[in-house]
Tab-separated table of C-alpha atoms in Angstrom:
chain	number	residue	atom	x	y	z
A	1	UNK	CA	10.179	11.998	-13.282
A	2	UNK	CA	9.561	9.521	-15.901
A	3	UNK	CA	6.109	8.723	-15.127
A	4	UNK	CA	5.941	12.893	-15.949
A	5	UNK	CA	7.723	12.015	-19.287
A	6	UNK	CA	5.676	9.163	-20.049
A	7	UNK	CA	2.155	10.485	-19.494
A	8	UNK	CA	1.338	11.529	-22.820
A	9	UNK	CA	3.614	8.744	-24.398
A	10	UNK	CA	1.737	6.521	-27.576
A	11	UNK	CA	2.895	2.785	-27.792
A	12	UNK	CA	2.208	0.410	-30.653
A	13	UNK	CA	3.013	-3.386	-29.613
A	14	UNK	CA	3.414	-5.464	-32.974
A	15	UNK	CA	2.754	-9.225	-32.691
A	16	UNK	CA	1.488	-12.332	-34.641
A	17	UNK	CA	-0.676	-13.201	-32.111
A	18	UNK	CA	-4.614	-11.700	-31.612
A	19	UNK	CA	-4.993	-10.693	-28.276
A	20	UNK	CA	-6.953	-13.577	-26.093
A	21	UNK	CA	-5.010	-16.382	-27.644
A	22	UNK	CA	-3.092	-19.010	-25.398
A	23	UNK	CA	0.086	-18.816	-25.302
A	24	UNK	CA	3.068	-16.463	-23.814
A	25	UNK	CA	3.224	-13.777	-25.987
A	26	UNK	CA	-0.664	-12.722	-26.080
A	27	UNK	CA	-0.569	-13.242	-22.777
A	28	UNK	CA	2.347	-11.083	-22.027
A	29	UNK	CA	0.923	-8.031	-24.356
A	30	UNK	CA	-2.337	-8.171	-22.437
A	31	UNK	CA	-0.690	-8.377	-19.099
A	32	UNK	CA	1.241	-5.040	-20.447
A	33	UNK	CA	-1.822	-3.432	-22.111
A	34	UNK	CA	-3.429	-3.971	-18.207
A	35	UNK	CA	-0.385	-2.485	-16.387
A	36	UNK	CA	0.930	0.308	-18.691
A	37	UNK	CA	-2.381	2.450	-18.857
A	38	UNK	CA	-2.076	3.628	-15.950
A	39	UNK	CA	1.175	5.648	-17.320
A	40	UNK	CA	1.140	5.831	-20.942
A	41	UNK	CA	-1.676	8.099	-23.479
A	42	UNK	CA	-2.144	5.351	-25.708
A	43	UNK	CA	-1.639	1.766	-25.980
A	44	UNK	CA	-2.775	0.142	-29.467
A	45	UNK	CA	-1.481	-3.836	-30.522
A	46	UNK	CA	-1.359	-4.354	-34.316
A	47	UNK	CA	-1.947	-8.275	-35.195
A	48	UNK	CA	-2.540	-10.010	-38.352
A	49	UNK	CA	-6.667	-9.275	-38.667
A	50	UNK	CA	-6.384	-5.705	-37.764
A	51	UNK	CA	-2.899	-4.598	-39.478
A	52	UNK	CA	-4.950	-2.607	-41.754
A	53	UNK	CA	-6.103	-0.265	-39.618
A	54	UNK	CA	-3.356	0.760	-37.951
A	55	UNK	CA	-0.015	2.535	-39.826
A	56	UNK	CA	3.113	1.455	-38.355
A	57	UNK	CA	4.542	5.024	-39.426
A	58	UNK	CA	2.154	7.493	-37.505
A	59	UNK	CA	3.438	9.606	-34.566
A	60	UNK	CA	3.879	6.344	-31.967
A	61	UNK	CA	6.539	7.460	-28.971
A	62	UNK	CA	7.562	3.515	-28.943
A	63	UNK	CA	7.207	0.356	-31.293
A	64	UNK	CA	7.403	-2.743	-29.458
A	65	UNK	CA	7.770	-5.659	-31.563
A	66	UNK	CA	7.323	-9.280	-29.799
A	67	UNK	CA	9.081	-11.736	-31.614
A	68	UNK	CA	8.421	-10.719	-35.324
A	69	UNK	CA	7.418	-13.146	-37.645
A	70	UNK	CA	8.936	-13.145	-41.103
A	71	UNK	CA	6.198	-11.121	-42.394
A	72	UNK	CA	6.441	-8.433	-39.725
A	73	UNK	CA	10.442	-8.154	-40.518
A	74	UNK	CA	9.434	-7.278	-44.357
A	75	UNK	CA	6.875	-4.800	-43.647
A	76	UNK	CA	9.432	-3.364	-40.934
A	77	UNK	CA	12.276	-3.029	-43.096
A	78	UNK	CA	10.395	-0.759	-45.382
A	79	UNK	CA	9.787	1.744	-42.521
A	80	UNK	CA	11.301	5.392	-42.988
A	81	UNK	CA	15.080	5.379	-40.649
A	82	UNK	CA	12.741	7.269	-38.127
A	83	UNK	CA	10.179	5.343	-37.386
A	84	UNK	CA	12.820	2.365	-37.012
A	85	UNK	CA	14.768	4.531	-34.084
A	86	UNK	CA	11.706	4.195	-32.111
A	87	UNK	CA	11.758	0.285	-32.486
A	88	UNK	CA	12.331	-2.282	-30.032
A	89	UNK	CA	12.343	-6.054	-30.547
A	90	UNK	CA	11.277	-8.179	-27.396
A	91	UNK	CA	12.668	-12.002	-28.415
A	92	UNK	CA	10.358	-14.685	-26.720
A	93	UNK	CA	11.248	-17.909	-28.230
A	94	UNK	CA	14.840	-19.736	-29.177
A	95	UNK	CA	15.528	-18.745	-32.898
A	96	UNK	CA	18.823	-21.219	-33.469
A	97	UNK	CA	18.986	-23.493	-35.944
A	98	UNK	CA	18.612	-26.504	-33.427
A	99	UNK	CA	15.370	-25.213	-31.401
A	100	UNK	CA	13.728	-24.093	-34.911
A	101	UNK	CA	14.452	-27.223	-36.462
A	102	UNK	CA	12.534	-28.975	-33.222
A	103	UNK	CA	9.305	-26.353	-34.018
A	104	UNK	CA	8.919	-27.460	-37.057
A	105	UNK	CA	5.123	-28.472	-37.364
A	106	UNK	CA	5.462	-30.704	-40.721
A	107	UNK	CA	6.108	-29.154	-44.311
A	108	UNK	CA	5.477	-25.629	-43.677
A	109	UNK	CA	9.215	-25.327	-42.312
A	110	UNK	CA	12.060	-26.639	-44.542
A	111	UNK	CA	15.935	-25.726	-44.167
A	112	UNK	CA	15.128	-23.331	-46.789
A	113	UNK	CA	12.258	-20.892	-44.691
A	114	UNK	CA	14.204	-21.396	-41.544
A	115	UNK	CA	17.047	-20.170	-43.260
A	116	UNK	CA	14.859	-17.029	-44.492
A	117	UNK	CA	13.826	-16.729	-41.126
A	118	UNK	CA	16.792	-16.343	-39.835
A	119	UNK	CA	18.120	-14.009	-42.475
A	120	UNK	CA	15.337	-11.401	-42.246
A	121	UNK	CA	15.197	-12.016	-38.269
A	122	UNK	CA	18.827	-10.874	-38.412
A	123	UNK	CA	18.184	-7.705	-40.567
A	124	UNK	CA	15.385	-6.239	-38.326
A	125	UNK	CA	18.014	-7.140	-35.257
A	126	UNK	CA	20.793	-4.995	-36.918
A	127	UNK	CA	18.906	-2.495	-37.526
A	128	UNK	CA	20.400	1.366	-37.218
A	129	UNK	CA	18.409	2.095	-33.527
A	130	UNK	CA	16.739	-1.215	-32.587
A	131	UNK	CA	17.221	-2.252	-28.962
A	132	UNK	CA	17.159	-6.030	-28.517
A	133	UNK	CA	15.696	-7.853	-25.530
A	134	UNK	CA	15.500	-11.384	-24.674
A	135	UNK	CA	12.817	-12.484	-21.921
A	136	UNK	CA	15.390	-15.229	-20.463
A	137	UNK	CA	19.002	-15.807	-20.828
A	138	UNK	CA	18.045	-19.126	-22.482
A	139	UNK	CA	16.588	-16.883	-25.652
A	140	UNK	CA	20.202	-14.788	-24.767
A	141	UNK	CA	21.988	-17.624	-25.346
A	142	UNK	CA	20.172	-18.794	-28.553
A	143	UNK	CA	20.460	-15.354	-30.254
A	144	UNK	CA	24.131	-15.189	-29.576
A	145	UNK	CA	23.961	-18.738	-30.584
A	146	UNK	CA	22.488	-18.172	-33.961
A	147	UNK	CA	25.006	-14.800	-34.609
A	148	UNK	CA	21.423	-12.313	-34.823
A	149	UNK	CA	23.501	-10.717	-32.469
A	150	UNK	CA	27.309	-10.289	-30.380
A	151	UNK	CA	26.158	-10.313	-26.549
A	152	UNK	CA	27.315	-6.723	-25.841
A	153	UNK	CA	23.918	-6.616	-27.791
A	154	UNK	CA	21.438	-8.251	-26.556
A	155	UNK	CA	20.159	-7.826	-22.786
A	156	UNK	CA	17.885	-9.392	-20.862
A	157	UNK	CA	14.439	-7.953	-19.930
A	158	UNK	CA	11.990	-9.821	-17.751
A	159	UNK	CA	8.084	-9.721	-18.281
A	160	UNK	CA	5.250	-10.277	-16.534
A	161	UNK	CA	3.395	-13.353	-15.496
A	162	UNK	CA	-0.186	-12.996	-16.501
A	163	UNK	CA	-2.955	-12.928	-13.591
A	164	UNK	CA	-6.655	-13.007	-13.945
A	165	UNK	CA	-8.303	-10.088	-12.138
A	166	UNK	CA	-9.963	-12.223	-10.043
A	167	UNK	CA	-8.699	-12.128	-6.575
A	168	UNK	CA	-5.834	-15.339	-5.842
A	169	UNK	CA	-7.541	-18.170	-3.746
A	170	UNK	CA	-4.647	-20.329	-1.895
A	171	UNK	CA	-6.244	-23.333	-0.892
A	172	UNK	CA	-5.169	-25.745	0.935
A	173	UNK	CA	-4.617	-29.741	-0.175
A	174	UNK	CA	-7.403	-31.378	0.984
A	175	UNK	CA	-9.381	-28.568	-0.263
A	176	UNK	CA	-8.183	-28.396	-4.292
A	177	UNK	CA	-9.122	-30.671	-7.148
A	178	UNK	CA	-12.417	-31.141	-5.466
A	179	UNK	CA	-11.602	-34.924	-3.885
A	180	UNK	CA	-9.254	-35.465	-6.356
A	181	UNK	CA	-5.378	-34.928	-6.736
A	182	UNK	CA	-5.323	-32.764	-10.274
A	183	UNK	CA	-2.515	-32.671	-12.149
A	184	UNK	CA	-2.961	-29.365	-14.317
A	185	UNK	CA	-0.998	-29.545	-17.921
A	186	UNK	CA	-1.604	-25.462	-19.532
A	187	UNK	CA	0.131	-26.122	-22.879
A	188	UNK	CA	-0.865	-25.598	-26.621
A	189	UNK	CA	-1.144	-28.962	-27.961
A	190	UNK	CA	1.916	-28.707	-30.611
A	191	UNK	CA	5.012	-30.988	-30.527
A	192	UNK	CA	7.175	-28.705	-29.267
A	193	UNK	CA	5.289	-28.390	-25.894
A	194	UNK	CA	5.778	-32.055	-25.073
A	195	UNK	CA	2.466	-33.398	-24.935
A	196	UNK	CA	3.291	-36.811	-25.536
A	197	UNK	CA	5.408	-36.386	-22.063
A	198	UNK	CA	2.001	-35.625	-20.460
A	199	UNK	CA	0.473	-39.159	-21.958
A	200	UNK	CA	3.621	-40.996	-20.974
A	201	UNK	CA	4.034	-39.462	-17.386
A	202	UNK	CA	-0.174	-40.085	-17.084
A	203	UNK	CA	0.505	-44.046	-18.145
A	204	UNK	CA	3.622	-44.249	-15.638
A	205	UNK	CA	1.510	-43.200	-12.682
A	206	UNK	CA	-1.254	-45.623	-13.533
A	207	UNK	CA	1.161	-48.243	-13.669
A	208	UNK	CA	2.413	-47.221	-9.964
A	209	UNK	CA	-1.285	-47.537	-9.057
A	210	UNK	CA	-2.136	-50.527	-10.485
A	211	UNK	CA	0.852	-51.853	-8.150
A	212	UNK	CA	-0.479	-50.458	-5.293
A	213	UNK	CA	2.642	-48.013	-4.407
A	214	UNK	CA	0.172	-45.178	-3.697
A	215	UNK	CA	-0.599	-44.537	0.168
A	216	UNK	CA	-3.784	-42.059	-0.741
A	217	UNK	CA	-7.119	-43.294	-1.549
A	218	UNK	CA	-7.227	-39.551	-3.493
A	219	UNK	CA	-8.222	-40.549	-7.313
A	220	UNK	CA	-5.581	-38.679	-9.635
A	221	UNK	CA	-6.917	-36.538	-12.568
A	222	UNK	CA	-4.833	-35.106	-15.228
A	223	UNK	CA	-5.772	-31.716	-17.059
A	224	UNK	CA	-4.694	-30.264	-19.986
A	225	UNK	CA	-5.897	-27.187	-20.778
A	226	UNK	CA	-4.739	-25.321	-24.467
A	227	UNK	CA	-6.392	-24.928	-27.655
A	228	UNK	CA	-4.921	-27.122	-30.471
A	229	UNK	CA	-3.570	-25.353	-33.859
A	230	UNK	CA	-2.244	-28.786	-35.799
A	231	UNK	CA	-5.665	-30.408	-36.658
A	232	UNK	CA	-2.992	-33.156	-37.738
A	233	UNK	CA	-1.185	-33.555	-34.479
A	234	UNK	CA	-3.949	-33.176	-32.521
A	235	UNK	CA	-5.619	-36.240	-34.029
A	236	UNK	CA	-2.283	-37.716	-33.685
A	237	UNK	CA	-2.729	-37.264	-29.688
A	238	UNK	CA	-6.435	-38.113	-29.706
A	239	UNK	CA	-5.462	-41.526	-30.878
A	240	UNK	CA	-2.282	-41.953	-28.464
A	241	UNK	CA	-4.874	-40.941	-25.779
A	242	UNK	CA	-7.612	-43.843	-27.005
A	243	UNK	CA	-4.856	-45.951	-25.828
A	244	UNK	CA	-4.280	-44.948	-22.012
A	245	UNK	CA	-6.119	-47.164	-19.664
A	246	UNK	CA	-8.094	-45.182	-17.620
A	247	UNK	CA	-10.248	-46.329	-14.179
A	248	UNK	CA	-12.062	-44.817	-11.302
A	249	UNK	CA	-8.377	-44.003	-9.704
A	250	UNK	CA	-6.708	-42.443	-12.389
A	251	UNK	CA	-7.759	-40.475	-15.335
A	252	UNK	CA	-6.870	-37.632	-18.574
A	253	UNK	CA	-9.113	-35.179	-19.613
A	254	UNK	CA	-8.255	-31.974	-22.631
A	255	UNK	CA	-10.212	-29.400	-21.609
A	256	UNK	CA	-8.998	-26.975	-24.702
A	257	UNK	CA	-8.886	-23.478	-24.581
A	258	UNK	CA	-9.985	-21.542	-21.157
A	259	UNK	CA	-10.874	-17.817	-20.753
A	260	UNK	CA	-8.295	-16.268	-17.935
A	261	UNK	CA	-10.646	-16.370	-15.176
A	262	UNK	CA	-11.347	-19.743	-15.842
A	263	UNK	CA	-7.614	-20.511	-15.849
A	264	UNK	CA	-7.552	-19.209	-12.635
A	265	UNK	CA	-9.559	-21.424	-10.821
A	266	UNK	CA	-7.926	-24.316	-12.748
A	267	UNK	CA	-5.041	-23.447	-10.675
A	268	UNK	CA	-6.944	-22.606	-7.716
A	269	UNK	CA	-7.766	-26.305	-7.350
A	270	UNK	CA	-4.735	-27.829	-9.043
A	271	UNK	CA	-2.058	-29.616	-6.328
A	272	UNK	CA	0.614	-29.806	-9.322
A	273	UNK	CA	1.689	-28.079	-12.485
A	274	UNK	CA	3.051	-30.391	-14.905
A	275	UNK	CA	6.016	-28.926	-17.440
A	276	UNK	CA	6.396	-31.762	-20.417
A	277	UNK	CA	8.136	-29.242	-22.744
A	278	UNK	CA	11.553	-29.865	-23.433
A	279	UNK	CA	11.875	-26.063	-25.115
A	280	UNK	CA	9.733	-23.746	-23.742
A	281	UNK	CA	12.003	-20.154	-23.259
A	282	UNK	CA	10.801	-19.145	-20.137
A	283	UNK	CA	8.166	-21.017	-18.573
A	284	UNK	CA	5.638	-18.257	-18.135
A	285	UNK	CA	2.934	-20.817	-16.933
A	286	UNK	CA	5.130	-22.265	-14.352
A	287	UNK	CA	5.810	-18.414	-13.024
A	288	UNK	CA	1.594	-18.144	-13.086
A	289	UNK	CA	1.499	-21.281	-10.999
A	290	UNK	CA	3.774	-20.181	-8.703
A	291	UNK	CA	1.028	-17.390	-7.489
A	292	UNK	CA	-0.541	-20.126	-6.655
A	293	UNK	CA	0.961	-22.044	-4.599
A	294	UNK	CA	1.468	-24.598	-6.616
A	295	UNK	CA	4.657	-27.528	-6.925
A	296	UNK	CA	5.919	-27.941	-10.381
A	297	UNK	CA	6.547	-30.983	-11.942
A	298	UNK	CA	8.752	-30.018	-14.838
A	299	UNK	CA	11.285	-31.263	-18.085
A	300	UNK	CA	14.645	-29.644	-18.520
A	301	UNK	CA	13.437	-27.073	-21.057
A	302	UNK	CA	15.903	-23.978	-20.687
A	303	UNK	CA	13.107	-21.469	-19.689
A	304	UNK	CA	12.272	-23.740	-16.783
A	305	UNK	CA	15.331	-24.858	-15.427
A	306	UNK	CA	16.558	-20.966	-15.453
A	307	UNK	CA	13.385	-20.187	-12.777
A	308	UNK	CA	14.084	-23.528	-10.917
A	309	UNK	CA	17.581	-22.699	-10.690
A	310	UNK	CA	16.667	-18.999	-8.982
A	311	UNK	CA	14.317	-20.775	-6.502
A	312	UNK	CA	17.570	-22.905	-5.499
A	313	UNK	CA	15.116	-25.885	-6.469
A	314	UNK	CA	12.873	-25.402	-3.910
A	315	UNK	CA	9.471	-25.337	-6.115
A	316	UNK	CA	9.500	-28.955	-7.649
A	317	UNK	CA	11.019	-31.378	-9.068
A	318	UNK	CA	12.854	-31.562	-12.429
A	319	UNK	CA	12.581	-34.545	-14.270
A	320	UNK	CA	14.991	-36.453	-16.995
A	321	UNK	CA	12.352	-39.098	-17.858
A	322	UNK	CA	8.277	-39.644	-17.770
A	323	UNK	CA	9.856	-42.252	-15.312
A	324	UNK	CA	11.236	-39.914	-13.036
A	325	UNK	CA	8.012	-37.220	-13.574
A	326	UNK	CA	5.219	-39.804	-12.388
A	327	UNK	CA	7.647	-40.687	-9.236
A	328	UNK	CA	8.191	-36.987	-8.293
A	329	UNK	CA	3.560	-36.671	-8.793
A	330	UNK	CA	2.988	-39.940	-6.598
A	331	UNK	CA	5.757	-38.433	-4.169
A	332	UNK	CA	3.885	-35.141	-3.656
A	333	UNK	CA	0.410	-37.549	-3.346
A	334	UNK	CA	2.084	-39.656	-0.649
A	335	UNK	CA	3.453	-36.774	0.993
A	336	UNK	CA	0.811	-33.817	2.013
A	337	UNK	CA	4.091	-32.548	4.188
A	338	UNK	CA	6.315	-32.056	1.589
A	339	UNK	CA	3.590	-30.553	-0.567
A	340	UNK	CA	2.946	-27.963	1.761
A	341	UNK	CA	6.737	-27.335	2.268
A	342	UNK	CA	7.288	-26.891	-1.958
A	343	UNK	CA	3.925	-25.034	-1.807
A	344	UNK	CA	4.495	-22.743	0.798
A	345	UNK	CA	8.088	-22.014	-1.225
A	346	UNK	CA	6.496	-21.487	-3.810
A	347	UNK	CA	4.353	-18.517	-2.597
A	348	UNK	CA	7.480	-17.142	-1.091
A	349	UNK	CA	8.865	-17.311	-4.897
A	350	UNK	CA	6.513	-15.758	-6.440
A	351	UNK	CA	6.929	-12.383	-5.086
A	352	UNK	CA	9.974	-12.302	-7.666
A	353	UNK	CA	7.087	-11.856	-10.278
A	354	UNK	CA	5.070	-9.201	-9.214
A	355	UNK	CA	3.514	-7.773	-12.440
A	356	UNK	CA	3.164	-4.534	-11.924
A	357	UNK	CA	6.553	-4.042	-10.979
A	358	UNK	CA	8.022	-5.845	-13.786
A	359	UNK	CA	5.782	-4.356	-16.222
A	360	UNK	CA	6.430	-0.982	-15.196
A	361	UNK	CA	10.072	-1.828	-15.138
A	362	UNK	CA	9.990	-2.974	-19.098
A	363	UNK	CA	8.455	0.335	-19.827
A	364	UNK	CA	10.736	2.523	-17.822
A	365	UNK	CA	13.802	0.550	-19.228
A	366	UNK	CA	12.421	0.719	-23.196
A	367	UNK	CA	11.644	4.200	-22.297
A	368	UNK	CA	15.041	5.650	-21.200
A	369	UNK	CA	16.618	3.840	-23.831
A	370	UNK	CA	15.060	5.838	-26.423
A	371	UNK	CA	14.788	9.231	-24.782
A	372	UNK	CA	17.487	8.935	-21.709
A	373	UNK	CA	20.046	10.700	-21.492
A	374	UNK	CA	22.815	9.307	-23.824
C-alpha cells in the first residue's frame, strides 16, 4: 500500500556534502538516490554549489536533512511552518561538546562556534514537526548527551552501506592483495579519523618483522585510500610518513581519493580493514567491508564497537593500542585458518546490511511518519 502512496512522492535530501565525495554522508545520499527511484517521482539533493537552483519551499512530499551544518539550520529556520512539517533531520555524526571539541581542525572551531553550533543545531531539532533520527545509538547517546533532544525524541534509523554496482568478488587469501597481505585504511585524512593510528600500527608491525615473529614470507602492504581536506594536516602526515622505515617486506602507500568501483576492488583484494578512528559514529566502511569478506582490525570508536558488539565479536579484533592492532594484523597473517573463520563470519554478517532493504525501510519509516495514520 505504501509503495501505491509513495509513487508520485517528491523528496529533497539537504546536505553539505556534493554528491561523489568520500565520506559517510555522500555516500549514504547516493546509496538512497540508487535505491529510492525505484518508488519515489522525484529525488533531487541540494548541496552547497547547487543551492541556488533549487527552492527549499516548492511542493517537495519530504525534506530530508543529513546532518545540517550551521548554515543549513539558518536558511531552515526561515522556512514557512509548512514546509518545516515536512522536515526530517537524519543525525550522522556525535554533536556533544566532547566529540566536537575532538573535530576541531585548528582555528576555524573555537568554544564560541561550537557553542553556535550547538544552539542553532538545537533550534532546527525542536522544531514544531521535525522528526529526529540518529544512524547509531552512539549519535543517540550524544544528542541526548548534548540536551538537542529528551530520548522519547530521538530514534534510531539505520542506513545503508554503500556498494559499487559492480558485481561482489569474494576471493579467497592466497588470491587477494596480489602476493601481498594488504592492509586497506578507507579514511579521510583529518585528525579525527585516526590516521596517525594507521602510521603507528604500520611501524609496530615492521618492528615484529624486523624480529622475525612473522611465519609468512607474504610482504605486508598498507593502503590508505581518502582524499585529504587539511592541506595543513596532511603535510603534517606526509612528514610523519618520511619517517617510517619501509623495505621489500613491509610497506605504506596513500592512494587518495578512489571512484566507487575502484573502491571495490580495493576491497576485493584487501585481507584486512583497518579502523584507526577513535570517533567515527557508525563505521559505515567497516559495514562495506563486511560484504566483503573481510576481518576488521578496529579502535574503540562508538560507531564500531556498536557493529562489533551485534556480530558477538566475531568479525575482528578490537584494539586499545597500535600495540595491540599490529598483533591482532600479524595474527590474521600467521593464521590463514582463523582468517577464513572471521572472514567467512563476516559474510554471514553482512546480510544484516542489505541496502535495499534498509533503504527502503528509511523511506517507508520517514514516510508514515509524515502521512500515517496518527
Amino acid at each position: 500500500m505504501i509503495q501505491k502512496q509513495l509513487k508520485n512522492a517528491r523528496i529533497l535530501m539537504v546536505s553539505r556534502f556534493k554528491p561523489g565525495s568520500i565520506g559517510g554522508i555522500p555516500s549514504v545520499i547516493e546509496t538512497l538516490q540508487k535505491h529510492w527511484k525505484n518508488y519515489v517521482q522525484n529525488i533531487s539533493v541540494v548541496y552547497p554549489e547547487n543551492r541556488n537552483s533549487i527552492s527549499l519551499t516548492d511542493n517537495w512530499d519530504l525534506i530530508i536533512f543529513h546532518h545540517p551544518s550551521a548554515s543549513w539550520i539558518t536558511r531552515f529556520l526561515d522556512l514557512p511552518g509548512d514546509v518545516k512539517l515536512k522536515a526530517s533531520v537524519i543525525w550522522h555524526q556525535l554533536v556533544d561538546k566532547e566529540a566536537l571539541n575532538l573535530l576541531k581542525n585548528g582555528p576555524s572551531k573555537t568554544a564560541e562556534s561550537i557553542d553556535e553550533e550547538m544552539y542553532k543545531r538545537k533550534l532546527i531539532a525542536n522544531s514544531i514537526g521535525v522528526s529526529n533520527y540518529a544512524i547509531s545509538n552512539a549519535v543517540r547517546d550524544s544528542i541526548i548527551k548534548s540536551k538537542l533532544l529528551p530520548k522519547d525524541k530521538i530514534s534510531v534509523m539505520q542506513v545503508p552501506p554503500s556498494l559499487s554496482d559492480k558485481k561482489i568478488l569474494i576471493k579467497e587469501f592466497d588470491k587477494r592483495g596480489n602476493g601481498k597481505f594488504t592492509v586497506l585504511v578507507v579514511s579521510r585524512i583529518s585528525p579525527e579519523k585516526g590516521i596517525e593510528n594507521v602510521l603507528d600500527v604500520y611501524s609496530k608491525v615492521f618492528k615484529i618483522i624486523q624480529n622475525a615473529s612473522l611465519k609468512s614470507s607474504r610482504p605486508i602492504n598498507f593502503l590508505i585510500v581518502g582524499d585529504s581536506p587539511n592541506p595543513h594536516y596532511d603535510e603534517f602526515i606526509a612528514n610523519k610518513v618520511k619517517t617510517l622505515s619501509v623495505n621489500q617486506m613491509c610497506s605504506i602507500k596513500f592512494l587518495g581519493q578512489k571512484s566507487r568501483n575502484e573502491l571495490a576492488k580495493l576491497y576485493e583484494d584487501a585481507h584486512v580493514l583497518l579502523m584507526p578512528s577513535i570517533l567515527d559514529s557508525w563505521g559505515l566502511v567497516t559495514i562495506e567491508a563486511l560484504h566483503f569478506g573481510i576481518p576488521v582490525v578496529a579502535f574503540k570508536a562508538p560507531g564500531t564497537l556498536e557493529i562489533f558488539s551485534k556480530s558477538e565479536n566475531k568479525i575482528g579484533y578490537m584494539s586499545d593500542s597500535a600495540s595491540e592492532a599490529a598483533k591482532s594484523i600479524v595474527n590474521l597473517i600467521n593464521s590463514e585458518k582463523i582468517w577464513y573463520q572471521i572472514s567467512t563470519q563476516s559474510l554471514k554478517e553482512s546480510r544484516k546490511y542489505d541496502p535495499d532493504e534498509i533503504s527502503l525501510n528509511l523511506l517507508q519509516t520517514l514516510w508514515n511518519d509524515k502521512y500515517g495514520k496518527k
